[in-house]
Short mmCIF file of C-alpha atoms in Angstrom, two decimals:
data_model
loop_
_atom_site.label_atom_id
_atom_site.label_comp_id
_atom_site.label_asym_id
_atom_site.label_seq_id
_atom_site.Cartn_x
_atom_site.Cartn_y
_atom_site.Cartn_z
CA UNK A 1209 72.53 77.69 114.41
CA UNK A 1210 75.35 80.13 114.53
CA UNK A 1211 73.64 83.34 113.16
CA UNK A 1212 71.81 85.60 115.94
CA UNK A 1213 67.61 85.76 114.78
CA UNK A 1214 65.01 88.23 116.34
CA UNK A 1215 61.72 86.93 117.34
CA UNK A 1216 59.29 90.02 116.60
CA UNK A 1217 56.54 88.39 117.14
CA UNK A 1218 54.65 84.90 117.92
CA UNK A 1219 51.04 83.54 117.46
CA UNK A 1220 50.22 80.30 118.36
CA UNK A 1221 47.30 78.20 116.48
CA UNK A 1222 45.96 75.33 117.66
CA UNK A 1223 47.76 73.06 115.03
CA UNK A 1224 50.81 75.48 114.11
CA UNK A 1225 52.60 78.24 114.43
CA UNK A 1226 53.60 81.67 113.20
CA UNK A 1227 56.71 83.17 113.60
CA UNK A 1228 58.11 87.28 112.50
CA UNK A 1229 61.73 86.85 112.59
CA UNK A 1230 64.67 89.03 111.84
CA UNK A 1231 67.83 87.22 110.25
CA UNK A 1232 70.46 88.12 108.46
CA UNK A 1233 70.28 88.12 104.55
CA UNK A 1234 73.06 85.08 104.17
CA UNK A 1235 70.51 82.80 105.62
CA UNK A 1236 67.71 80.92 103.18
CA UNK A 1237 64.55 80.69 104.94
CA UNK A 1238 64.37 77.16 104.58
CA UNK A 1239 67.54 76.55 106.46
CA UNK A 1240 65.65 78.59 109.25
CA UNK A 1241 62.93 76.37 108.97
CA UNK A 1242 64.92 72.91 109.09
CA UNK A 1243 66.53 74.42 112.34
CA UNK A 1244 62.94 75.18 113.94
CA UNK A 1245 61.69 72.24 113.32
CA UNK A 1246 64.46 69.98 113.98
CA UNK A 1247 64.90 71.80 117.41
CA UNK A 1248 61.58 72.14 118.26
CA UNK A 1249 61.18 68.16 117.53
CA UNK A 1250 64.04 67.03 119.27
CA UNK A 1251 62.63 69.51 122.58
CA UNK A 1252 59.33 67.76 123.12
CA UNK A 1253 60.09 64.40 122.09
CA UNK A 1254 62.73 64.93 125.46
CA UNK A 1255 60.23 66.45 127.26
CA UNK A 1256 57.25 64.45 126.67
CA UNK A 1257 59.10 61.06 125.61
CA UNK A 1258 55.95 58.92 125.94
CA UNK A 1259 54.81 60.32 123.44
CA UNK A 1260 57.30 59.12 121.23
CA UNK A 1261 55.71 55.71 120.71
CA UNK A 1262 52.48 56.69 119.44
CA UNK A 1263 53.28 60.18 117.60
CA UNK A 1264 53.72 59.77 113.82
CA UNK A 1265 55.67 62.25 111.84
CA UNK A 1266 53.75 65.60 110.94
CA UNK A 1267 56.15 67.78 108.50
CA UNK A 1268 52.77 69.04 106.12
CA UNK A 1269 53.26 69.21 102.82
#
C-alpha cells in the first residue's frame, strides 16, 4: 500500500481485532481493510503453514 497510515491504537480480542488508524482522506476504508486482511493472511499462513491444510476461510459477514 503506497499511502503512509498511523496506528493510534490496537486492542486485541480473542476472535478479532480493533484498529484507530490515521490515513489520508483519498483512501476508502474498505481498500484499507482489503490490504489488512490480505496482508495479515498471507503473514501467518507463511508463518504457521501447517495450518494451511485445515484452516477454512473466515472473512465474517
Amino acid at each position: 500500500m503506497p499511502h503512509r497510515l498511523s496506528l493510534h491504537a490496537l486492542e486485541i480480542i480473542s476472535d478479532h481485532v480493533h484498529l484507530f488508524l490515521n490515513a489520508p482522506p483519498s483512501l476508502a476504508p474498505d481498500r484499507i481493510t482489503h490490504w489488512l486482511k490480505g496482508s495479515t493472511s498471507h503473514r501467518l499462513r507463511r508463518t504457521y503453514s501447517h495450518l494451511k491444510r485445515s484452516a477454512r476461510k473466515c472473512d465474517g459477514p
